[in-house]
mmCIF file of C-alpha atoms and ligand atoms in Angstrom:
data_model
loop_
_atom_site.group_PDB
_atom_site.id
_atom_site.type_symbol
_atom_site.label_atom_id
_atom_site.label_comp_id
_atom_site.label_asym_id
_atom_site.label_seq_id
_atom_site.Cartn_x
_atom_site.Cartn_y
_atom_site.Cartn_z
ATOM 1 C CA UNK A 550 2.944 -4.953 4.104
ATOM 2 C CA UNK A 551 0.581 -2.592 3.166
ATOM 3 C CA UNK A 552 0.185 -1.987 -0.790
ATOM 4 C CA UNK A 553 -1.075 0.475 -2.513
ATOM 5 C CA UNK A 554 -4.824 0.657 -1.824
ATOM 6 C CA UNK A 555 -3.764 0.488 2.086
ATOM 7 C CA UNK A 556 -1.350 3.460 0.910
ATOM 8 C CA UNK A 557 -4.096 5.049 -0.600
ATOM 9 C CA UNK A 558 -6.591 4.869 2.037
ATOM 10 C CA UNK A 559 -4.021 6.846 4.123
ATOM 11 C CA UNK A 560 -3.296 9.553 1.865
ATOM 12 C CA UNK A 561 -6.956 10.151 1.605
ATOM 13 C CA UNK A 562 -7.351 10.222 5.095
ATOM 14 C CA UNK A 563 -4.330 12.932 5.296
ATOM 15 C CA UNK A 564 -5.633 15.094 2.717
ATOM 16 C CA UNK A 565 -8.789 15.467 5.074
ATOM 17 C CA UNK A 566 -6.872 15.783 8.543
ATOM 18 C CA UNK A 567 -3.664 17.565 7.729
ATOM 19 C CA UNK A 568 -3.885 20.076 4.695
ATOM 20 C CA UNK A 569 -3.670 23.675 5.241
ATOM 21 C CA UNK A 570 -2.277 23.135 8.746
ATOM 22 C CA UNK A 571 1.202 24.332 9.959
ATOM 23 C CA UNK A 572 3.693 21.922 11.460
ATOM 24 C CA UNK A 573 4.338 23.196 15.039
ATOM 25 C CA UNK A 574 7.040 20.659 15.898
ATOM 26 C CA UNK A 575 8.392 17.535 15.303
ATOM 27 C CA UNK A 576 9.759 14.774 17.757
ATOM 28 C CA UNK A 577 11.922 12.235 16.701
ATOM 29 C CA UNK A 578 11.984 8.680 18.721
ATOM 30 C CA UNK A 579 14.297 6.518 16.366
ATOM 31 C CA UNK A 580 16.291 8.586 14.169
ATOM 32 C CA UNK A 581 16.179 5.827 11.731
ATOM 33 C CA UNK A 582 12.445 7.018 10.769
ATOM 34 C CA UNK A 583 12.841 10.545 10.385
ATOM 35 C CA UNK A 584 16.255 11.265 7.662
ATOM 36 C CA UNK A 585 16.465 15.147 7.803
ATOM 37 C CA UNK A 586 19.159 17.890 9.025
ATOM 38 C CA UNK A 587 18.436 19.219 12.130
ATOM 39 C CA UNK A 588 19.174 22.190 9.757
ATOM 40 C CA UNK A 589 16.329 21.581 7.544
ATOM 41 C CA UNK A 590 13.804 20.781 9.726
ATOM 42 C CA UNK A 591 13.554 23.663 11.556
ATOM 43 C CA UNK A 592 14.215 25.456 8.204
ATOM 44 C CA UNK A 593 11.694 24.150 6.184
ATOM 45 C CA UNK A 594 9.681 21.788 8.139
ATOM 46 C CA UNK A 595 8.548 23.405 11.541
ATOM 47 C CA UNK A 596 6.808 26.839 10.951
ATOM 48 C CA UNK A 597 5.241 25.513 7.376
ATOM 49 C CA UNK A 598 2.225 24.075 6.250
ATOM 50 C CA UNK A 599 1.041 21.196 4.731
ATOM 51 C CA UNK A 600 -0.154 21.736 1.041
ATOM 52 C CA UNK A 601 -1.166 18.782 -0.739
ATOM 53 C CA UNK A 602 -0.750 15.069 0.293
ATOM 54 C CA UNK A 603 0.254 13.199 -2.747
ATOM 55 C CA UNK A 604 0.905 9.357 -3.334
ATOM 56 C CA UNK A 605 3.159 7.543 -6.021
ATOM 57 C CA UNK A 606 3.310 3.420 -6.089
ATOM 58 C CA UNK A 607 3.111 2.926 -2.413
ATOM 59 C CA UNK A 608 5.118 6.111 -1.642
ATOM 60 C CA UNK A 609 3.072 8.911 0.536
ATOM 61 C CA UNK A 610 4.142 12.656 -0.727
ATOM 62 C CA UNK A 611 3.274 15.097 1.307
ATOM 63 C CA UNK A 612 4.109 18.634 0.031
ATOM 64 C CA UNK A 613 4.690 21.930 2.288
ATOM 65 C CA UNK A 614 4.528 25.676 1.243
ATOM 66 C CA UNK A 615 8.614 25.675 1.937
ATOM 67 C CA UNK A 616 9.238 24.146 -0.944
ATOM 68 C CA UNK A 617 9.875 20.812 1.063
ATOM 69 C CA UNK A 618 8.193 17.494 0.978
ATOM 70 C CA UNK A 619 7.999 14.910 3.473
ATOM 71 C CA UNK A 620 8.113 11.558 1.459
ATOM 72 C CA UNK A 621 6.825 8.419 3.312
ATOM 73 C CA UNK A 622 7.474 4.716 3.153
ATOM 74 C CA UNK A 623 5.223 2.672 5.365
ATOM 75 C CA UNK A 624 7.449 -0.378 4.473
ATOM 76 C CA UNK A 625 6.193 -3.825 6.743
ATOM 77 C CA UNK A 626 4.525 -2.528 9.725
ATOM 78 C CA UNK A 627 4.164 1.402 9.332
ATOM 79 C CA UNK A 628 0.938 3.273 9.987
ATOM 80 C CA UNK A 629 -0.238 6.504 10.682
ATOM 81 C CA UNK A 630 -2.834 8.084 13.043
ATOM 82 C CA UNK A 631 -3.992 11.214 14.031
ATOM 83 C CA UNK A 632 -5.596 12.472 17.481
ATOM 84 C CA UNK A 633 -7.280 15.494 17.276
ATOM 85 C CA UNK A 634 -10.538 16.855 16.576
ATOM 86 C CA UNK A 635 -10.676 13.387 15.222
ATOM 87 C CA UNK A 636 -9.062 10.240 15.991
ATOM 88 C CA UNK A 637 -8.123 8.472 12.682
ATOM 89 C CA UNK A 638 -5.681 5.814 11.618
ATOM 90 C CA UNK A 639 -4.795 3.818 8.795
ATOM 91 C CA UNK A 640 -1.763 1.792 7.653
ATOM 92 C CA UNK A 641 -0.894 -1.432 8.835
ATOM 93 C CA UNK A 642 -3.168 -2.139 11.667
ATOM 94 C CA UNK A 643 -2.064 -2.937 14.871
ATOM 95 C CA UNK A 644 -3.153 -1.873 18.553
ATOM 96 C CA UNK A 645 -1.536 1.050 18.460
ATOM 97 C CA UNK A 646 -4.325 2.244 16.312
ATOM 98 C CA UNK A 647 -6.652 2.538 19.161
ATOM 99 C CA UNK A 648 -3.791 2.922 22.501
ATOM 100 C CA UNK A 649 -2.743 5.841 24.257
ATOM 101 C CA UNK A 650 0.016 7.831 22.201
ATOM 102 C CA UNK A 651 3.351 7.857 21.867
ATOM 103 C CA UNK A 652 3.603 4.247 22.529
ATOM 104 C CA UNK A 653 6.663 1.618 21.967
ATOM 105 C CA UNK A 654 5.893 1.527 18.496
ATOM 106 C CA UNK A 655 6.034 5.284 17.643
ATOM 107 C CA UNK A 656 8.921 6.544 15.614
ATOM 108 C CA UNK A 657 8.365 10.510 14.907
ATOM 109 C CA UNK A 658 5.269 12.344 16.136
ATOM 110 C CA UNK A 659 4.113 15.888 14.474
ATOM 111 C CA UNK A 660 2.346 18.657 16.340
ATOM 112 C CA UNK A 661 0.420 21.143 14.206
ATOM 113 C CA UNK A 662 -1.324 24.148 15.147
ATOM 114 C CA UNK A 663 -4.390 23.351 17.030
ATOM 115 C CA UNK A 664 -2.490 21.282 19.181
ATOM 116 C CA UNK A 665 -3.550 18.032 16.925
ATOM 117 C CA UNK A 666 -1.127 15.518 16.318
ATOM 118 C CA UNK A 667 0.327 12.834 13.813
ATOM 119 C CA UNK A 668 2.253 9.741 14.970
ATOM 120 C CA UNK A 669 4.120 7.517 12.398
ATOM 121 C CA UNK A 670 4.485 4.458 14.560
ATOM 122 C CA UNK A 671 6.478 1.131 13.396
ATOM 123 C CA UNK A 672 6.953 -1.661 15.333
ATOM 124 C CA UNK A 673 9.638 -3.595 12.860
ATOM 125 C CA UNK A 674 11.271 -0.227 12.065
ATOM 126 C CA UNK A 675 11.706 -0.619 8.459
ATOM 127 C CA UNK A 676 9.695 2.804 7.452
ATOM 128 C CA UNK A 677 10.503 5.898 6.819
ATOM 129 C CA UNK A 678 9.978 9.906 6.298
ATOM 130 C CA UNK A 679 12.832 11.955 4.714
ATOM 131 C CA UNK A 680 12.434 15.242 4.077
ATOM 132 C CA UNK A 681 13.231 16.286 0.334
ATOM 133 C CA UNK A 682 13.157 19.541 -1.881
ATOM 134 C CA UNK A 683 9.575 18.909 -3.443
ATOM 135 C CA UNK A 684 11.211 19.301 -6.775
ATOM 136 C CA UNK A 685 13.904 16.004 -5.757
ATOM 137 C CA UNK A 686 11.163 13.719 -5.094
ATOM 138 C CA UNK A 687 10.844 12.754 -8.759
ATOM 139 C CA UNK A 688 14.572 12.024 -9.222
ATOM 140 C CA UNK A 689 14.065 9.162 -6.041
ATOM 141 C CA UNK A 690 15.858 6.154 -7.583
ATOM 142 C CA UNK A 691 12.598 3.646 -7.137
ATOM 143 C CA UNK A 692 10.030 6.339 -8.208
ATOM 144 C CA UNK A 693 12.464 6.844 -11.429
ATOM 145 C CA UNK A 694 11.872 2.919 -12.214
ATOM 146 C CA UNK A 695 8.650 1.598 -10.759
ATOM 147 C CA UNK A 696 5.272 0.608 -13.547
ATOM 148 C CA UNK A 697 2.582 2.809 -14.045
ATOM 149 C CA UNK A 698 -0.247 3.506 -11.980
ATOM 150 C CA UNK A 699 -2.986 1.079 -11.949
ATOM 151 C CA UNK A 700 -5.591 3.360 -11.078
ATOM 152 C CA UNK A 701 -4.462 6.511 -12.954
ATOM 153 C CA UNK A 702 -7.147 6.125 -15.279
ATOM 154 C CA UNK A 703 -4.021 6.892 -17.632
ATOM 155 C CA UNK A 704 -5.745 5.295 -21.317
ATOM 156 C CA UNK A 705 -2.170 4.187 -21.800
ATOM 157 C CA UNK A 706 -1.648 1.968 -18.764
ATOM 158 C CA UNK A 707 -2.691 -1.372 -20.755
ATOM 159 C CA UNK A 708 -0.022 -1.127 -23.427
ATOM 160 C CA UNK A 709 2.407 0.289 -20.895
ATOM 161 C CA UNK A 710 1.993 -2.543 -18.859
ATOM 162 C CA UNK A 711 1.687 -5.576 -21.801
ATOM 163 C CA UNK A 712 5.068 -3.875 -23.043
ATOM 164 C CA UNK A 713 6.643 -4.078 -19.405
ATOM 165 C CA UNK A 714 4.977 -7.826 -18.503
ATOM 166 C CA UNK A 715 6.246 -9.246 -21.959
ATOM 167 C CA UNK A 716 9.973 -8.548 -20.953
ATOM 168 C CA UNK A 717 8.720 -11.301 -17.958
ATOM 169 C CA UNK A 718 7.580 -14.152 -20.427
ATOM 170 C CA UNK A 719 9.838 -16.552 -18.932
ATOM 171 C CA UNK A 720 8.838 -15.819 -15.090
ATOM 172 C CA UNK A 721 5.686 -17.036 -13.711
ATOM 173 C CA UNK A 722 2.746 -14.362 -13.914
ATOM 174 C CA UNK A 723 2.822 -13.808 -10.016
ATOM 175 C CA UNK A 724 6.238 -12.901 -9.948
ATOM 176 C CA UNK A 725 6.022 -10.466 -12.881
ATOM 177 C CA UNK A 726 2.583 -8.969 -11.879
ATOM 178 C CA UNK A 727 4.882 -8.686 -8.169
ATOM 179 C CA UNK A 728 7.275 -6.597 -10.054
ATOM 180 C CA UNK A 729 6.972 -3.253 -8.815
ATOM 181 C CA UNK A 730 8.529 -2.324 -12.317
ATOM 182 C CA UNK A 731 5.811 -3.819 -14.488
ATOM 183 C CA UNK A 732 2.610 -2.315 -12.699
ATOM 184 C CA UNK A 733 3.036 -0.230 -9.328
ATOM 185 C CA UNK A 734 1.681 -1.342 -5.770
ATOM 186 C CA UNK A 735 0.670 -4.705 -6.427
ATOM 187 C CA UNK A 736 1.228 -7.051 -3.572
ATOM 188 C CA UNK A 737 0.390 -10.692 -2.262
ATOM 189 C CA UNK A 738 -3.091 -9.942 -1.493
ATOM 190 C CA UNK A 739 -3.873 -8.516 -4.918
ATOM 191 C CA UNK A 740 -1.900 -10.649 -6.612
ATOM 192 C CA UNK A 741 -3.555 -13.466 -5.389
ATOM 193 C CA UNK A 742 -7.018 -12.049 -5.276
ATOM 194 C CA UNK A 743 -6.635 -11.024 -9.465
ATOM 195 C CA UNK A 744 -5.543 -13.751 -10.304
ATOM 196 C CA UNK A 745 -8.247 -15.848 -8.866
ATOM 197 C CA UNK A 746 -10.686 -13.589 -10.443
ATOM 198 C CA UNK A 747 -8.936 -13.640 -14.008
ATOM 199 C CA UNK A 748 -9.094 -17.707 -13.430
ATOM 200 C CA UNK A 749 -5.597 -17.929 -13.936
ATOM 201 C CA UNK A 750 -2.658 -20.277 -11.709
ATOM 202 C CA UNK A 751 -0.106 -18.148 -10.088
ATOM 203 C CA UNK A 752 2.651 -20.340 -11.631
ATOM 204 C CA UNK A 753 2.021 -19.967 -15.226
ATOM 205 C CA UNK A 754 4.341 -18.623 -17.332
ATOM 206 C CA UNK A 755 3.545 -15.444 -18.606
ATOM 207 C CA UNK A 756 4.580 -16.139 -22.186
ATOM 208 C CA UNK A 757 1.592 -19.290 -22.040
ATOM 209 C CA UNK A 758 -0.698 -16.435 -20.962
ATOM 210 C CA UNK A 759 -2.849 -14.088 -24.311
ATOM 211 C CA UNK A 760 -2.781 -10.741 -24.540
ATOM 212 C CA UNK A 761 -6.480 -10.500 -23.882
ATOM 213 C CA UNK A 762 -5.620 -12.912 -20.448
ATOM 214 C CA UNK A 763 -2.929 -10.950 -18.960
ATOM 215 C CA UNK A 764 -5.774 -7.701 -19.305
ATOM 216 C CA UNK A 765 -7.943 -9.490 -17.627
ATOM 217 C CA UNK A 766 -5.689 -10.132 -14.731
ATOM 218 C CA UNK A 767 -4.607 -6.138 -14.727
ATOM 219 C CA UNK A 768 -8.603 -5.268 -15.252
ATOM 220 C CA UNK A 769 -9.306 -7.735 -12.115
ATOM 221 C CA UNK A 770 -6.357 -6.434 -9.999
ATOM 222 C CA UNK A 771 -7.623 -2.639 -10.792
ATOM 223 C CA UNK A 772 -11.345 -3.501 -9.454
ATOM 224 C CA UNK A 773 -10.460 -5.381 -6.191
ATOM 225 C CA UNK A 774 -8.252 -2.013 -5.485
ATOM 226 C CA UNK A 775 -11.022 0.035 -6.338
ATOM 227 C CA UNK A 776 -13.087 -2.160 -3.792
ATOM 228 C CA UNK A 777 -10.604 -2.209 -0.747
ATOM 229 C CA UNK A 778 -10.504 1.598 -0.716
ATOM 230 C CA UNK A 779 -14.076 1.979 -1.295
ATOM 231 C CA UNK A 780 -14.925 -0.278 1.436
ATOM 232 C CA UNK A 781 -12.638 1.753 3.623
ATOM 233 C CA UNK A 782 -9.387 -0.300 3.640
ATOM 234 C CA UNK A 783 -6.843 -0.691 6.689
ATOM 235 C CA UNK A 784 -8.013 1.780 8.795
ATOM 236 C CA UNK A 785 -8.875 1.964 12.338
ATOM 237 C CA UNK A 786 -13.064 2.322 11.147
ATOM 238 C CA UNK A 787 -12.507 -1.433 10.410
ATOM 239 C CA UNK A 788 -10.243 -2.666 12.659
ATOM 240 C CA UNK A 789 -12.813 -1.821 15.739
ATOM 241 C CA UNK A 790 -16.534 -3.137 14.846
ATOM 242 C CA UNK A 791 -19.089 -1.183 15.889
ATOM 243 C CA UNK A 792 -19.907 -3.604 18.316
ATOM 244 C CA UNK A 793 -16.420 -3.336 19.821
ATOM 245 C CA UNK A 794 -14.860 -6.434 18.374
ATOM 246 C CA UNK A 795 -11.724 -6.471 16.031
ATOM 247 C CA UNK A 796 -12.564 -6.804 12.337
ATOM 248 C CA UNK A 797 -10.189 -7.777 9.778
ATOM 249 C CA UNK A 798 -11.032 -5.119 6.245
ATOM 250 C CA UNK A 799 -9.743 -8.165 3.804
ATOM 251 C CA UNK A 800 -13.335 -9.741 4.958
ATOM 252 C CA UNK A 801 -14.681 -6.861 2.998
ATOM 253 C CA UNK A 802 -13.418 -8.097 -0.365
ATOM 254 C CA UNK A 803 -10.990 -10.802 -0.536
ATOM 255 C CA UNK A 804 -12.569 -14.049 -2.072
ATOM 256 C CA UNK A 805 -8.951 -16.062 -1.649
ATOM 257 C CA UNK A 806 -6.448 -14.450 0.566
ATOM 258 C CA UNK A 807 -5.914 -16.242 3.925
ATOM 259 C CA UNK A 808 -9.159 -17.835 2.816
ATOM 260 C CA UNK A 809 -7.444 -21.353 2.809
ATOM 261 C CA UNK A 810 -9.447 -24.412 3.764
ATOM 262 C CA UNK A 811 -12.692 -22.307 3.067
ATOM 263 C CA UNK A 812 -14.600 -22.368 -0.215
ATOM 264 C CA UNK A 813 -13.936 -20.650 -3.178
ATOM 265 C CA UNK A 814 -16.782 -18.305 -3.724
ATOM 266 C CA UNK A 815 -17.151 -18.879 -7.284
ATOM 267 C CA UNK A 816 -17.086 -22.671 -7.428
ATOM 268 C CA UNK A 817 -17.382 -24.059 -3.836
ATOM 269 C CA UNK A 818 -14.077 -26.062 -4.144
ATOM 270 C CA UNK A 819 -12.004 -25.747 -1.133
ATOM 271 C CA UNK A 820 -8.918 -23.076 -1.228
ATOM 272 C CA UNK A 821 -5.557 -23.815 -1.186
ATOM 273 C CA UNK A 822 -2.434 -22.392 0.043
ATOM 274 C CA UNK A 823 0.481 -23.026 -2.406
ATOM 275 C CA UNK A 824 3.620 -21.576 -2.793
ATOM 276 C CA UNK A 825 4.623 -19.566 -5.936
ATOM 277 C CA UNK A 826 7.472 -16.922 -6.922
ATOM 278 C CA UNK A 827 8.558 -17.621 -3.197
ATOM 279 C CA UNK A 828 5.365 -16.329 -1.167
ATOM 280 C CA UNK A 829 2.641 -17.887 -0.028
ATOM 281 C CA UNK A 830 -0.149 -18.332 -2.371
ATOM 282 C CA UNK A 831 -4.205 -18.619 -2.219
ATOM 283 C CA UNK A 832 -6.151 -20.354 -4.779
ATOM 284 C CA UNK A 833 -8.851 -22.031 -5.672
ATOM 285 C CA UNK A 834 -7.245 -25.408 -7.641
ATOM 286 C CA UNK A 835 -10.824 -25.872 -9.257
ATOM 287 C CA UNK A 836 -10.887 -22.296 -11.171
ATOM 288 C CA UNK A 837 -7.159 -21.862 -11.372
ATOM 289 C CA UNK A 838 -5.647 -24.290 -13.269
ATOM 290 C CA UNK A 839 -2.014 -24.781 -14.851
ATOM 291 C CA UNK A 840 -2.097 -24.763 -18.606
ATOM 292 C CA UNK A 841 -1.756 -28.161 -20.224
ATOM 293 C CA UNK A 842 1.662 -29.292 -21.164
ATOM 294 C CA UNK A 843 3.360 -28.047 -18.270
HETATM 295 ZN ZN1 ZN B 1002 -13.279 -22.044 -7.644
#
C-alpha cells in the first residue's frame, strides 16, 4: 500500500502536471472508483480547473475553481500517471506505469485541455475519487480522526503525538506507531525501517518504552520519509533504470524492509523477518532487542 511519502511523491508530481489546467472530460471504467452525480460532474467537474493539489495523511486533495474537490484514496494498488507533454507516474508501481493507456487496470481517466491526460488505474479496485464541496472535505469521517502530520514541521507534533501514543501503553509500539490515529501515514515499511533506526523491537510495549525513546522512533520515522521523497519515491523515474531494467525505489533507503536474510547495515548481523501486531516484520535481532523481563 502506498503510505504517505508514496502519497506525497504523487501530489508533488500533480501540482507540476495538472494545476491551472481545465478538466475537459472525464471517463469512468468502474463506477466503483469515481463516486459523483452525473449531476455534479458535469456541473462542477468538467469545464473547471484544477487549483491546488493538496494532501492530508495519505489522502490526495485536489481543489477546482468550482468550489469542488476531487479527494483521492490510492488504497492497495492505486496509482496515477499522466501522458502528455510528459509522461509521469507515481503510486503503487506496476506495469501499467510504462503500457499503453487505458489498460485493464484503469478505473477513471481525465482529459484536460491540451489534450493531456490523467489515468487513475487500480488493479485490486479498492481506491477511490469522490467528488466533494471543497469546504466538506474537512468534515470526512477519517480526516476528522487521523494523528498529526509527521512532516508538518508543526513544533507541536511531538507532544501531540506522546499524548496520542501514551493512550497505546499496553499495545506493542508497532501497532500504536501503525495507528493512523496516533501519527498519520505511517505504514509497514516505515514502521519497520524507524524502528530499526531508533534500535528498538517491534514488539515492545510502548509503556516499557521513555519518553526520549518513543521521539527517537517519531524523529527516525520523519527522516526516512524525508529520504524516500527526496530520492524520488514510487514513481515511474525509478521503476525503469536508466539502463532499461526495473528498479525497486525502497533500494534507495530502506536498511530493513524486505531486506531479510541480508545484513543489517549497522551491525552486519543477518535480518530477520518476524511477525508483530499481525504484519510481517524486518529486523535486525542484533540492534533490536526486547527489553529484559519480558
Ligand atoms: Zn544490526
Amino acid at each position: 500500500m502506498p503510505e504517505l511519502p508514496e502519497v506525497e511523491t504523487v501530489r508533488r508530481g500533480l501540482a507540476r502536471l495538472i494545476v491551472g489546467r481545465p478538466v475537459l472530460d472525464v471517463k469512468v471504467y468502474n463506477p466503483k472508483s469515481f463516486q459523483a452525480s452525473s449531476g455534479d460532474t458535469q456541473a462542477f467537474l468538467v469545464g473547471a480547473r484544477v487549483v491546488a493539489a493538496r494532501r492530508r495523511a495519505k489522502v490526495l486533495i485536489i481543489d477546482l475553481d468550482s468550489g469542488y474537490s476531487l479527494v483521492a484514496h490510492l488504497k492497495m494498488t492505486g496509482q496515477l500517471v499522466f501522458r502528455g507533454g510528459e509522461a509521469w507516474a507515481a503510486g503503487h508501481p506496476t506495469d501499467s506505469f510504462v503500457a499503453e493507456l487505458p489498460d485493464r487496470s484503469t478505473r477513471v481517466e481525465f482529459r484536460f485541455d491540451d489534450d493531456s491526460r490523467l489515468f487513475f488505474n487500480d488493479q485490486r479496485k479498492f481506491g477511490w475519487i469522490k467528488l466533494l464541496p471543497t469546504i466538506e472535505v474537512e468534515n470526512i469521517d477519517f480526516l476528522k480522526k487521523v494523528g498529526p502530520e509527521p512532516l508538518s514541521g508543526d513544533p507541536k507534533l511531538v507532544q501531540v503525538f506522546l499524548k496520542n501514543i501514551r493512550r497505546r501503553n499496553n499495545t506493542v509500539v508497532k501497532a500504536a506507531i501503525l495507528d493512523q490515529t496516533v501519527v498519520a501515514g505511517i505504514g509497514n515499511i516505515y514502521a519497520d525501517e524507524s524502528l530499526w533506526a531508533a534500535r528498538t523491537h517491534p514488539a515492545t510495549r510502548v509503556r516499557d518504552l521513555s519518553d526520549i525513546k518513543l521521539r527517537q522512533i517519531l524523529r527516525a520515522a520523519i527522516e526516512v520519509m524525508t529520504r524516500s521523497i527526496e530520492s524520488g519515491g514510487s514513481t515511474m523515474k525509478n521503476y525503469i533504470r536508466a539502463d532499461g531494467t526495473k528498479g525497486d525505489y525502497l533500494e534507495k533507503f530502506a536498511k530493513v524492509f524486505r531486506r531479510e536474510g541480508r545484513a543489517c547495515p549497522r551491525c552486519g548481523s543477518e535480518i530477520v523477518k518476524i511477525r508483530v501486531a499481525g504484519r510481517g516484520t524486518h529486523i535486525c535481532p542484533r540492534c533490536q532487542k526486547l527489553p529484559a523481563g519480558i
